[in-house]
Amino acid sequence: MKINTVKKLIINIFEKHGLLKKHAIICADALINAELVGASSHGVARLVSYCNRIKKKVINPKPKIKVNKISSTIASIDADNSVGFVGADAGINLAIQHAKKNGIGFVAVKNSGHFGLSGYYAERAAKKGLVAFCFTNAPPAIAPHGAKKTLFGTNPICFACPTGTKVPFVLDTSISMINRGKIRRAAKLGEKIPLGVALDKNGKPTTDPKKALEGLQLPIAGFRGSGLAWMVDILAGVLTGGNHGGKVKDPFDDFSGPQNIGHLFIVFKPNLFVKNYTKRIKENIKRIKKLPKLKGVKKIYYPGENKAERFKINSKKEINIPSNILAEINRLNKS
Ligand SMILES: NC(=O)c1ccc[n+]([C@@H]2O[C@H](COP(=O)([O-])OP(=O)(O)OC[C@H]3O[C@@H](n4cnc5c(N)ncnc54)[C@H](O)[C@@H]3O)[C@@H](O)[C@H]2O)c1
């Protein structure tokens, strides 16, 4: 389906579910971006879950976003249980605005929801010539190191900066061995998952995706990954006023209340400490890219470069929506 047609369809569905047009556009842009960078697990397939949560009254379709300006650089936002994209959009925009004007923007968002890809927000800051850190927490999927019960989300860590080219550096990584979406997909298709990415509910390694979903996902790098997940839970949850410590609700099957996810955006100018940032970052990337390559490696990529390449290619194509997801979307459009 043509990109513009998909966008109009998403906007229409969100408006039918009570969103203001401006908020429906924010959501549609985020979902389309996920499709174009090749992260379809965070794309239109998620539309159903957002709409289900609106219907069950655990997402507020008409949030009153409240901004509390703490100083010329610091602010907190209460997203009033908006779709996560809307709360996050307000957060990153304000952080960018503060950073451009005063050097740094530090914005905490609470009472938000699943905001999709962290890199989508960080990239926006980097494309405006700014450095950005974005954090968000997520529902339990990973056990803290040594525990048998899940508590941390796949809590992505994201850092972006300008590179002096059109393509910013965007490191955007979840702290799980693999994406939860990939496990859900394997479960749907009856496929196995690789060994070493999840344990069953008894703490035994499993390649069965259903057992993995009932059990626990493993973090990257053992206790180090568990520590990073914990750090994100503190930054995005404890500090912002959002849910934390395993209290973020699963967006797909827990309708007992809003998710109250927190986001933290830290955005600043790259030339706070040096005058020749662009020259320095170009030199940095050049030195790394020139290193001798391992056998079979044609090019050393910097984080974000691969997604930018996919975005460019996919922007010229139609979006391929699997028939079962299209059927769900058409049902939503009629409801
Ligand atoms: N909102 C949420 O609750 C939530 C939770 C988890 C993940 N996510 C999102 O899911 C997305 C996928 O996460 P992921 O961990 O599967 O990402 P990934 O493994 O695809 O990529 C991780 C990082 O590695 C970089 N990378 C990939 N291949 C590379 C290469 N060959 N050379 C250099 N760098 C390379 C990517 O650019 C990216 O920055 C992210 O955008 C993340 O924000 C969201």
CSV table of C-alpha atoms and ligand atoms in Angstrom, one decimal:
chain,number,residue,atom,x,y,z
A,1,MET,CA,0.0,0.0,0.0
A,2,LYS,CA,1.3,3.5,-0.8
A,3,ILE,CA,2.9,5.3,2.1
A,4,ASN,CA,0.5,8.2,2.0
A,5,THR,CA,-2.5,5.9,1.9
A,6,VAL,CA,-1.3,4.1,5.0
A,7,LYS,CA,-0.8,7.4,6.7
A,8,LYS,CA,-4.3,8.6,5.9
A,9,LEU,CA,-5.7,5.3,7.0
A,10,ILE,CA,-3.9,5.5,10.4
A,11,ILE,CA,-5.0,9.1,10.9
A,12,ASN,CA,-8.6,8.2,10.1
A,13,ILE,CA,-8.5,5.2,12.6
A,14,PHE,CA,-7.0,7.3,15.4
A,15,GLU,CA,-9.5,10.1,14.8
A,16,LYS,CA,-12.4,7.5,14.9
A,17,HIS,CA,-11.0,6.5,18.2
A,18,GLY,CA,-11.3,10.0,19.5
A,19,LEU,CA,-7.8,11.5,18.9
A,20,LEU,CA,-7.5,15.2,17.8
A,21,LYS,CA,-6.2,15.4,14.2
A,22,LYS,CA,-2.8,16.9,15.3
A,23,HIS,CA,-2.3,13.9,17.7
A,24,ALA,CA,-3.4,11.4,15.1
A,25,ILE,CA,-0.8,12.8,12.7
A,26,ILE,CA,1.9,12.5,15.4
A,27,CYS,CA,1.0,8.8,15.9
A,28,ALA,CA,0.8,8.1,12.2
A,29,ASP,CA,4.2,9.7,11.5
A,30,ALA,CA,5.8,7.6,14.2
A,31,LEU,CA,4.2,4.3,13.0
A,32,ILE,CA,5.2,5.0,9.4
A,33,ASN,CA,8.7,5.9,10.4
A,34,ALA,CA,9.0,2.5,12.2
A,35,GLU,CA,7.9,0.7,9.0
A,36,LEU,CA,10.4,2.7,6.8
A,37,VAL,CA,13.4,2.0,9.1
A,38,GLY,CA,12.5,-1.7,8.9
A,39,ALA,CA,11.1,-2.0,12.5
A,40,SER,CA,7.7,-3.3,11.5
A,41,SER,CA,7.3,-4.9,15.0
A,42,HIS,CA,6.8,-1.3,16.1
A,43,GLY,CA,4.8,-0.2,13.0
A,44,VAL,CA,1.2,-0.5,11.9
A,45,ALA,CA,0.9,-3.9,13.6
A,46,ARG,CA,0.8,-2.0,16.9
A,47,LEU,CA,-2.2,0.1,15.8
A,48,VAL,CA,-4.6,-2.5,17.2
A,49,SER,CA,-3.1,-2.5,20.6
A,50,TYR,CA,-3.3,1.3,20.9
A,51,CYS,CA,-6.9,1.3,19.8
A,52,ASN,CA,-7.8,-1.6,22.2
A,53,ARG,CA,-6.3,0.4,25.0
A,54,ILE,CA,-8.3,3.5,24.0
A,55,LYS,CA,-11.5,1.4,23.9
A,56,LYS,CA,-10.8,0.0,27.3
A,57,LYS,CA,-10.3,3.5,28.6
A,58,VAL,CA,-6.7,3.0,29.7
A,59,ILE,CA,-5.3,5.4,27.0
A,60,ASN,CA,-6.8,8.9,27.1
A,61,PRO,CA,-7.6,9.9,23.4
A,62,LYS,CA,-7.9,13.6,24.4
A,63,PRO,CA,-5.1,14.2,26.9
A,64,LYS,CA,-4.4,17.6,28.4
A,65,ILE,CA,-0.7,17.7,28.3
A,66,LYS,CA,0.6,19.7,31.3
A,67,VAL,CA,4.0,21.3,31.2
A,68,ASN,CA,5.7,22.3,34.4
A,69,LYS,CA,8.6,24.6,33.6
A,70,ILE,CA,11.2,24.1,36.4
A,71,SER,CA,13.9,26.4,34.9
A,72,SER,CA,15.0,27.7,31.5
A,73,THR,CA,16.4,24.3,30.8
A,74,ILE,CA,14.4,21.8,32.9
A,75,ALA,CA,10.8,20.8,32.6
A,76,SER,CA,8.5,18.0,33.5
A,77,ILE,CA,5.4,16.9,31.5
A,78,ASP,CA,2.3,15.1,32.6
A,79,ALA,CA,1.1,13.4,29.5
A,80,ASP,CA,-2.3,12.6,31.0
A,81,ASN,CA,-2.2,9.0,29.8
A,82,SER,CA,-1.9,9.9,26.1
A,83,VAL,CA,-0.8,7.5,23.4
A,84,GLY,CA,3.0,7.4,24.1
A,85,PHE,CA,3.8,9.1,20.8
A,86,VAL,CA,2.0,12.2,21.9
A,87,GLY,CA,3.7,12.5,25.3
A,88,ALA,CA,7.1,11.7,23.8
A,89,ASP,CA,6.6,14.3,21.0
A,90,ALA,CA,5.8,17.0,23.6
A,91,GLY,CA,8.9,15.9,25.6
A,92,ILE,CA,11.5,15.9,22.8
A,93,ASN,CA,10.2,19.1,21.2
A,94,LEU,CA,10.5,21.0,24.5
A,95,ALA,CA,14.0,19.5,25.2
A,96,ILE,CA,15.1,20.6,21.7
A,97,GLN,CA,13.6,24.1,22.2
A,98,HIS,CA,15.4,24.5,25.5
A,99,ALA,CA,18.7,23.1,24.2
A,100,LYS,CA,18.7,25.5,21.2
A,101,LYS,CA,18.0,28.5,23.4
A,102,ASN,CA,20.0,27.7,26.5
A,103,GLY,CA,22.5,25.0,25.6
A,104,ILE,CA,20.7,22.1,27.3
A,105,GLY,CA,17.1,20.8,27.6
A,106,PHE,CA,16.2,18.3,30.3
A,107,VAL,CA,12.7,17.0,30.2
A,108,ALA,CA,10.9,14.3,32.2
A,109,VAL,CA,7.6,12.8,31.0
A,110,LYS,CA,5.2,10.8,33.1
A,111,ASN,CA,1.8,9.3,32.6
A,112,SER,CA,2.7,8.3,29.0
A,113,GLY,CA,2.6,5.0,27.1
A,114,HIS,CA,4.6,2.9,24.7
A,115,PHE,CA,6.4,5.5,22.4
A,116,GLY,CA,7.8,3.1,19.8
A,117,LEU,CA,11.4,3.6,18.7
A,118,SER,CA,13.7,5.8,20.9
A,119,GLY,CA,15.8,6.6,17.9
A,120,TYR,CA,12.9,8.4,16.2
A,121,TYR,CA,13.1,11.1,18.9
A,122,ALA,CA,16.8,11.2,19.3
A,123,GLU,CA,17.3,11.5,15.6
A,124,ARG,CA,15.1,14.6,15.5
A,125,ALA,CA,17.4,16.4,17.9
A,126,ALA,CA,20.5,15.3,16.1
A,127,LYS,CA,19.2,16.5,12.8
A,128,LYS,CA,18.8,19.9,14.4
A,129,GLY,CA,22.5,19.8,15.3
A,130,LEU,CA,22.0,18.6,18.9
A,131,VAL,CA,23.2,15.7,21.0
A,132,ALA,CA,20.4,13.6,22.6
A,133,PHE,CA,19.9,10.8,25.2
A,134,CYS,CA,16.4,9.3,25.3
A,135,PHE,CA,15.2,6.8,27.8
A,136,THR,CA,11.9,5.0,28.3
A,137,ASN,CA,10.9,2.0,30.5
A,138,ALA,CA,8.7,-0.9,29.4
A,139,PRO,CA,6.7,-3.8,30.9
A,140,PRO,CA,8.5,-6.7,32.6
A,141,ALA,CA,10.3,-9.0,30.2
A,142,ILE,CA,13.7,-9.5,31.8
A,143,ALA,CA,14.7,-10.8,35.3
A,144,PRO,CA,17.2,-8.8,37.3
A,145,HIS,CA,20.5,-10.7,37.4
A,146,GLY,CA,20.1,-13.6,39.8
A,147,ALA,CA,16.3,-13.4,40.0
A,148,LYS,CA,13.8,-16.0,38.6
A,149,LYS,CA,11.0,-13.5,37.9
A,150,THR,CA,10.8,-10.8,35.2
A,151,LEU,CA,10.7,-7.2,36.3
A,152,PHE,CA,12.7,-5.0,33.9
A,153,GLY,CA,11.4,-4.1,30.5
A,154,THR,CA,13.6,-4.3,27.4
A,155,ASN,CA,14.3,-0.7,28.3
A,156,PRO,CA,16.1,0.8,25.3
A,157,ILE,CA,19.1,3.0,25.6
A,158,CYS,CA,19.5,5.7,23.0
A,159,PHE,CA,22.2,8.2,22.2
A,160,ALA,CA,22.3,10.4,19.0
A,161,CYS,CA,24.7,13.1,17.8
A,162,PRO,CA,25.3,15.0,14.5
A,163,THR,CA,28.1,13.7,12.3
A,164,GLY,CA,28.6,16.6,10.0
A,165,THR,CA,26.7,14.7,7.3
A,166,LYS,CA,23.0,14.1,6.6
A,167,VAL,CA,23.0,10.9,8.6
A,168,PRO,CA,23.4,11.3,12.4
A,169,PHE,CA,24.9,8.7,14.7
A,170,VAL,CA,22.0,7.0,16.5
A,171,LEU,CA,22.7,4.2,18.9
A,172,ASP,CA,19.3,2.8,19.8
A,173,THR,CA,19.5,-0.6,21.5
A,174,SER,CA,17.2,-2.5,23.7
A,175,ILE,CA,19.0,-4.3,26.5
A,176,SER,CA,17.6,-7.7,25.7
A,177,MET,CA,19.4,-10.4,23.6
A,178,ILE,CA,16.5,-10.1,21.1
A,179,ASN,CA,13.5,-8.0,20.6
A,180,ARG,CA,10.3,-9.2,22.3
A,181,GLY,CA,8.4,-8.6,19.0
A,182,LYS,CA,10.7,-11.2,17.4
A,183,ILE,CA,9.7,-13.8,20.1
A,184,ARG,CA,6.0,-13.0,19.6
A,185,ARG,CA,6.4,-13.4,15.9
A,186,ALA,CA,8.1,-16.7,16.2
A,187,ALA,CA,5.4,-17.9,18.6
A,188,LYS,CA,2.7,-16.9,16.0
A,189,LEU,CA,4.6,-18.6,13.1
A,190,GLY,CA,5.5,-21.8,15.1
A,191,GLU,CA,9.2,-21.1,14.7
A,192,LYS,CA,12.0,-21.6,17.2
A,193,ILE,CA,14.1,-18.8,18.8
A,194,PRO,CA,17.9,-19.0,19.2
A,195,LEU,CA,19.4,-20.7,22.2
A,196,GLY,CA,20.7,-18.2,24.8
A,197,VAL,CA,18.1,-15.5,24.5
A,198,ALA,CA,15.5,-16.7,26.9
A,199,LEU,CA,14.7,-19.1,29.8
A,200,ASP,CA,11.5,-20.9,30.6
A,201,LYS,CA,9.5,-20.2,33.8
A,202,ASN,CA,11.7,-22.7,35.7
A,203,GLY,CA,14.8,-20.9,34.7
A,204,LYS,CA,15.9,-23.4,32.0
A,205,PRO,CA,17.2,-22.3,28.6
A,206,THR,CA,14.5,-22.7,25.9
A,207,THR,CA,14.2,-22.3,22.2
A,208,ASP,CA,10.4,-22.4,22.4
A,209,PRO,CA,9.0,-18.9,22.0
A,210,LYS,CA,5.8,-19.6,23.9
A,211,LYS,CA,7.8,-20.9,26.9
A,212,ALA,CA,10.1,-17.8,26.6
A,213,LEU,CA,7.1,-15.5,26.7
A,214,GLU,CA,5.9,-17.3,29.9
A,215,GLY,CA,9.5,-17.3,31.2
A,216,LEU,CA,12.1,-14.6,31.0
A,217,GLN,CA,14.2,-12.9,28.3
A,218,LEU,CA,17.9,-12.7,28.9
A,219,PRO,CA,19.7,-9.3,29.0
A,220,ILE,CA,22.7,-8.5,26.8
A,221,ALA,CA,26.0,-9.2,28.6
A,222,GLY,CA,24.7,-10.9,31.7
A,223,PHE,CA,24.8,-8.7,34.9
A,224,ARG,CA,26.0,-5.7,32.9
A,225,GLY,CA,22.8,-5.7,30.7
A,226,SER,CA,20.7,-6.3,33.9
A,227,GLY,CA,22.5,-3.2,35.4
A,228,LEU,CA,21.7,-1.1,32.3
A,229,ALA,CA,18.0,-2.1,32.4
A,230,TRP,CA,17.9,-1.1,36.0
A,231,MET,CA,19.6,2.2,35.2
A,232,VAL,CA,16.9,2.9,32.6
A,233,ASP,CA,14.2,2.0,35.0
A,234,ILE,CA,15.6,4.5,37.5
A,235,LEU,CA,16.1,7.3,34.8
A,236,ALA,CA,12.7,6.8,33.0
A,237,GLY,CA,10.6,5.5,35.9
A,238,VAL,CA,11.9,6.5,39.4
A,239,LEU,CA,13.1,10.0,38.5
A,240,THR,CA,10.2,11.0,36.2
A,241,GLY,CA,7.2,10.0,38.4
A,242,GLY,CA,6.3,7.2,36.0
A,243,ASN,CA,5.7,3.5,37.0
A,244,HIS,CA,8.9,1.5,37.8
A,245,GLY,CA,10.1,-1.6,39.5
A,246,GLY,CA,7.9,-3.9,37.4
A,247,LYS,CA,4.7,-1.9,37.6
A,248,VAL,CA,4.5,-0.9,33.9
A,249,LYS,CA,1.5,-2.7,32.5
A,250,ASP,CA,1.8,-4.9,29.4
A,251,PRO,CA,0.2,-3.0,26.5
A,252,PHE,CA,-1.3,-6.1,24.9
A,253,ASP,CA,-3.1,-7.9,27.7
A,254,ASP,CA,-3.2,-5.8,30.9
A,255,PHE,CA,-6.1,-3.4,30.8
A,256,SER,CA,-6.3,-2.9,34.5
A,257,GLY,CA,-5.1,0.7,34.2
A,258,PRO,CA,-2.9,3.1,32.2
A,259,GLN,CA,0.7,2.1,31.7
A,260,ASN,CA,2.1,5.3,33.2
A,261,ILE,CA,5.4,4.9,31.3
A,262,GLY,CA,8.1,7.5,31.9
A,263,HIS,CA,10.5,9.0,29.4
A,264,LEU,CA,13.6,11.1,30.0
A,265,PHE,CA,15.0,13.4,27.3
A,266,ILE,CA,18.4,15.0,27.7
A,267,VAL,CA,19.4,17.2,24.7
A,268,PHE,CA,22.3,19.6,24.4
A,269,LYS,CA,24.6,21.5,22.0
A,270,PRO,CA,27.6,19.6,20.9
A,271,ASN,CA,29.9,22.6,21.1
A,272,LEU,CA,29.6,23.3,24.9
A,273,PHE,CA,33.2,22.2,25.6
A,274,VAL,CA,34.9,22.4,22.2
A,275,LYS,CA,34.6,24.9,19.4
A,276,ASN,CA,35.4,22.5,16.5
A,277,TYR,CA,32.9,19.7,17.2
A,278,THR,CA,32.0,19.0,13.6
A,279,LYS,CA,35.7,18.6,12.6
A,280,ARG,CA,36.3,16.4,15.6
A,281,ILE,CA,33.3,14.0,15.0
A,282,LYS,CA,34.2,13.7,11.3
A,283,GLU,CA,37.8,12.8,12.2
A,284,ASN,CA,36.5,10.3,14.8
A,285,ILE,CA,34.2,8.5,12.4
A,286,LYS,CA,36.8,8.6,9.5
A,287,ARG,CA,39.4,7.0,11.7
A,288,ILE,CA,37.1,4.1,12.7
A,289,LYS,CA,35.8,3.5,9.2
A,290,LYS,CA,39.3,3.3,7.8
A,291,LEU,CA,40.3,0.4,10.1
A,292,PRO,CA,41.2,-2.9,8.4
A,293,LYS,CA,38.0,-5.0,8.1
A,294,LEU,CA,37.3,-8.6,9.1
A,295,LYS,CA,36.8,-11.1,6.3
A,296,GLY,CA,33.4,-10.7,4.6
A,297,VAL,CA,32.9,-7.1,6.0
A,298,LYS,CA,32.5,-4.6,3.2
A,299,LYS,CA,31.9,-1.5,5.3
A,300,ILE,CA,32.1,-0.4,8.9
A,301,TYR,CA,28.8,1.2,9.8
A,302,TYR,CA,28.2,3.7,12.6
A,303,PRO,CA,25.0,3.1,14.6
A,304,GLY,CA,22.0,4.6,12.7
A,305,GLU,CA,23.7,4.4,9.3
A,306,ASN,CA,22.0,1.1,8.5
A,307,LYS,CA,18.6,2.3,9.5
A,308,ALA,CA,19.1,5.5,7.4
A,309,GLU,CA,19.9,3.4,4.4
A,310,ARG,CA,16.8,1.3,4.9
A,311,PHE,CA,14.7,4.4,5.3
A,312,LYS,CA,16.0,5.8,2.0
A,313,ILE,CA,15.2,2.6,0.1
A,314,ASN,CA,11.9,2.0,1.8
A,315,SER,CA,10.7,5.6,1.3
A,316,LYS,CA,10.6,4.9,-2.5
A,317,LYS,CA,8.5,1.7,-2.0
A,318,GLU,CA,5.1,0.8,-0.9
A,319,ILE,CA,4.5,-0.5,2.7
A,320,ASN,CA,3.9,-4.2,2.8
A,321,ILE,CA,1.2,-5.0,5.4
A,322,PRO,CA,0.7,-8.7,6.1
A,323,SER,CA,-2.9,-9.8,5.2
A,324,ASN,CA,-3.9,-10.6,8.8
A,325,ILE,CA,-2.8,-7.2,10.0
A,326,LEU,CA,-4.5,-5.5,7.1
A,327,ALA,CA,-7.7,-7.3,8.0
A,328,GLU,CA,-7.4,-6.1,11.6
A,329,ILE,CA,-6.8,-2.5,10.4
A,330,ASN,CA,-9.8,-2.6,8.0
A,331,ARG,CA,-11.9,-3.8,11.0
A,332,LEU,CA,-10.7,-0.9,13.0
A,333,ASN,CA,-11.5,1.5,10.2
A,334,LYS,CA,-15.1,0.3,10.1
A,335,SER,CA,-15.6,0.2,13.8
B,1,LIG,N1,9.4,1.6,23.5
B,1,LIG,C1,9.8,0.5,24.0
B,1,LIG,O1,9.3,0.1,25.0
B,1,LIG,C2,10.9,-0.3,23.3
B,1,LIG,C3,11.5,-1.4,24.0
B,1,LIG,C4,12.5,-2.1,23.4
B,1,LIG,C5,13.0,-1.7,22.1
B,1,LIG,N2,12.4,-0.6,21.5
B,1,LIG,C6,12.9,-0.2,20.2
B,1,LIG,O2,13.1,-1.3,19.4
B,1,LIG,C7,14.1,-0.9,18.4
B,1,LIG,C8,14.9,-2.2,18.1
B,1,LIG,O3,15.9,-2.4,19.1
B,1,LIG,P1,17.0,-3.5,18.9
B,1,LIG,O4,17.8,-3.6,20.2
B,1,LIG,O5,16.4,-4.7,18.3
B,1,LIG,O6,17.9,-2.7,17.8
B,1,LIG,P2,18.9,-3.4,16.8
B,1,LIG,O7,19.6,-4.6,17.4
B,1,LIG,O8,18.3,-3.5,15.4
B,1,LIG,O9,20.0,-2.2,16.7
B,1,LIG,C9,20.7,-1.7,17.8
B,1,LIG,C10,21.7,-0.6,17.4
B,1,LIG,O10,22.8,-1.2,16.7
B,1,LIG,C11,23.0,-0.5,15.5
B,1,LIG,N3,23.5,-1.5,14.5
B,1,LIG,C12,22.8,-2.5,13.9
B,1,LIG,N4,23.6,-3.1,13.1
B,1,LIG,C13,24.8,-2.5,13.1
B,1,LIG,C14,26.1,-2.7,12.3
B,1,LIG,N5,26.2,-3.6,11.5
B,1,LIG,N6,27.1,-1.8,12.6
B,1,LIG,C15,26.9,-0.8,13.5
B,1,LIG,N7,25.8,-0.6,14.2
B,1,LIG,C16,24.7,-1.4,14.0
B,1,LIG,C17,21.7,0.1,15.1
B,1,LIG,O11,21.8,1.2,14.3
B,1,LIG,C18,21.1,0.4,16.5
B,1,LIG,O12,21.5,1.7,16.9
B,1,LIG,C19,14.8,0.3,18.9
B,1,LIG,O13,14.5,1.4,18.1
B,1,LIG,C20,14.3,0.5,20.3
B,1,LIG,O14,14.1,1.8,20.7
B,1,LIG,C21,11.4,0.1,22.1
